Amino acid sequence: MTTGWNALPAPTAWTVHEITEQACPCCHCLYNLARDKVAGPDGRHACRPCTVLLGVTTEAEAAW
């Protein structure tokens, strides 16, 4: 099983909301207060719950 940012769907498969960074490409939910956006490398992004499930380390967590 792939983990980390490589587990996200390829940007070519994203919907319009995902391309415009309004929705998570993993769960397809729109970003809101409960699902804040976490930015990743190469323009990738995901909601915080998905980053936890994928095992993504954010910059803030890596600094600890």
Coordinates of C-alpha atoms in Angstrom, one line a residue:
M1 CA 0.0 0.0 0.0
T2 CA 1.3 3.4 -0.9
T3 CA 1.4 6.0 1.8
G4 CA 2.2 9.7 2.0
W5 CA 1.7 12.2 -0.7
N6 CA 2.2 9.5 -3.4
A7 CA -1.0 7.9 -2.3
L8 CA -3.1 10.8 -3.5
P9 CA -4.8 10.4 -6.9
A10 CA -2.9 11.8 -9.8
P11 CA -3.7 15.5 -10.5
T12 CA -4.9 14.5 -14.0
A13 CA -7.8 12.6 -12.3
W14 CA -8.9 15.5 -10.1
T15 CA -12.3 17.2 -10.4
V16 CA -12.7 21.0 -10.9
H17 CA -13.2 21.5 -7.2
E18 CA -10.0 19.6 -6.5
I19 CA -8.0 21.5 -9.1
T20 CA -9.2 24.9 -7.7
E21 CA -8.2 23.6 -4.2
Q22 CA -11.8 23.7 -2.9
A23 CA -12.0 19.9 -2.2
C24 CA -9.8 17.1 -1.1
P25 CA -8.7 14.8 -3.9
C26 CA -8.9 11.7 -1.6
C27 CA -12.3 11.9 0.0
H28 CA -13.7 14.6 -2.4
C29 CA -15.2 16.5 0.5
L30 CA -15.2 20.3 0.4
Y31 CA -12.8 22.1 2.7
N32 CA -14.4 23.7 5.8
L33 CA -13.5 24.3 9.4
A34 CA -13.6 20.6 10.2
R35 CA -11.6 19.6 7.1
D36 CA -8.9 22.2 6.8
K37 CA -6.5 22.0 3.8
V38 CA -3.0 20.7 4.2
A39 CA -0.7 21.8 1.4
G40 CA 1.9 19.4 0.1
P41 CA 4.6 19.3 -2.6
D42 CA 4.0 20.0 -6.3
G43 CA 0.7 21.7 -5.7
R44 CA -0.8 18.6 -4.0
H45 CA -3.2 19.1 -1.1
A46 CA -5.5 17.0 1.1
C47 CA -7.8 17.5 4.1
R48 CA -6.3 16.9 7.6
P49 CA -8.3 13.6 8.2
C50 CA -6.9 12.2 4.9
T51 CA -3.4 13.2 5.7
V52 CA -3.6 11.3 9.0
L53 CA -4.9 8.2 7.3
L54 CA -2.2 8.4 4.6
G55 CA 0.5 8.9 7.1
V56 CA 1.6 12.3 5.7
T57 CA 3.8 14.4 7.9
T58 CA 3.1 18.1 7.7
E59 CA 5.8 20.7 8.1
A60 CA 4.6 21.7 11.5
E61 CA 4.7 18.1 12.7
A62 CA 8.1 17.5 11.1
A63 CA 9.5 20.4 13.1
W64 CA 8.8 18.6 16.4

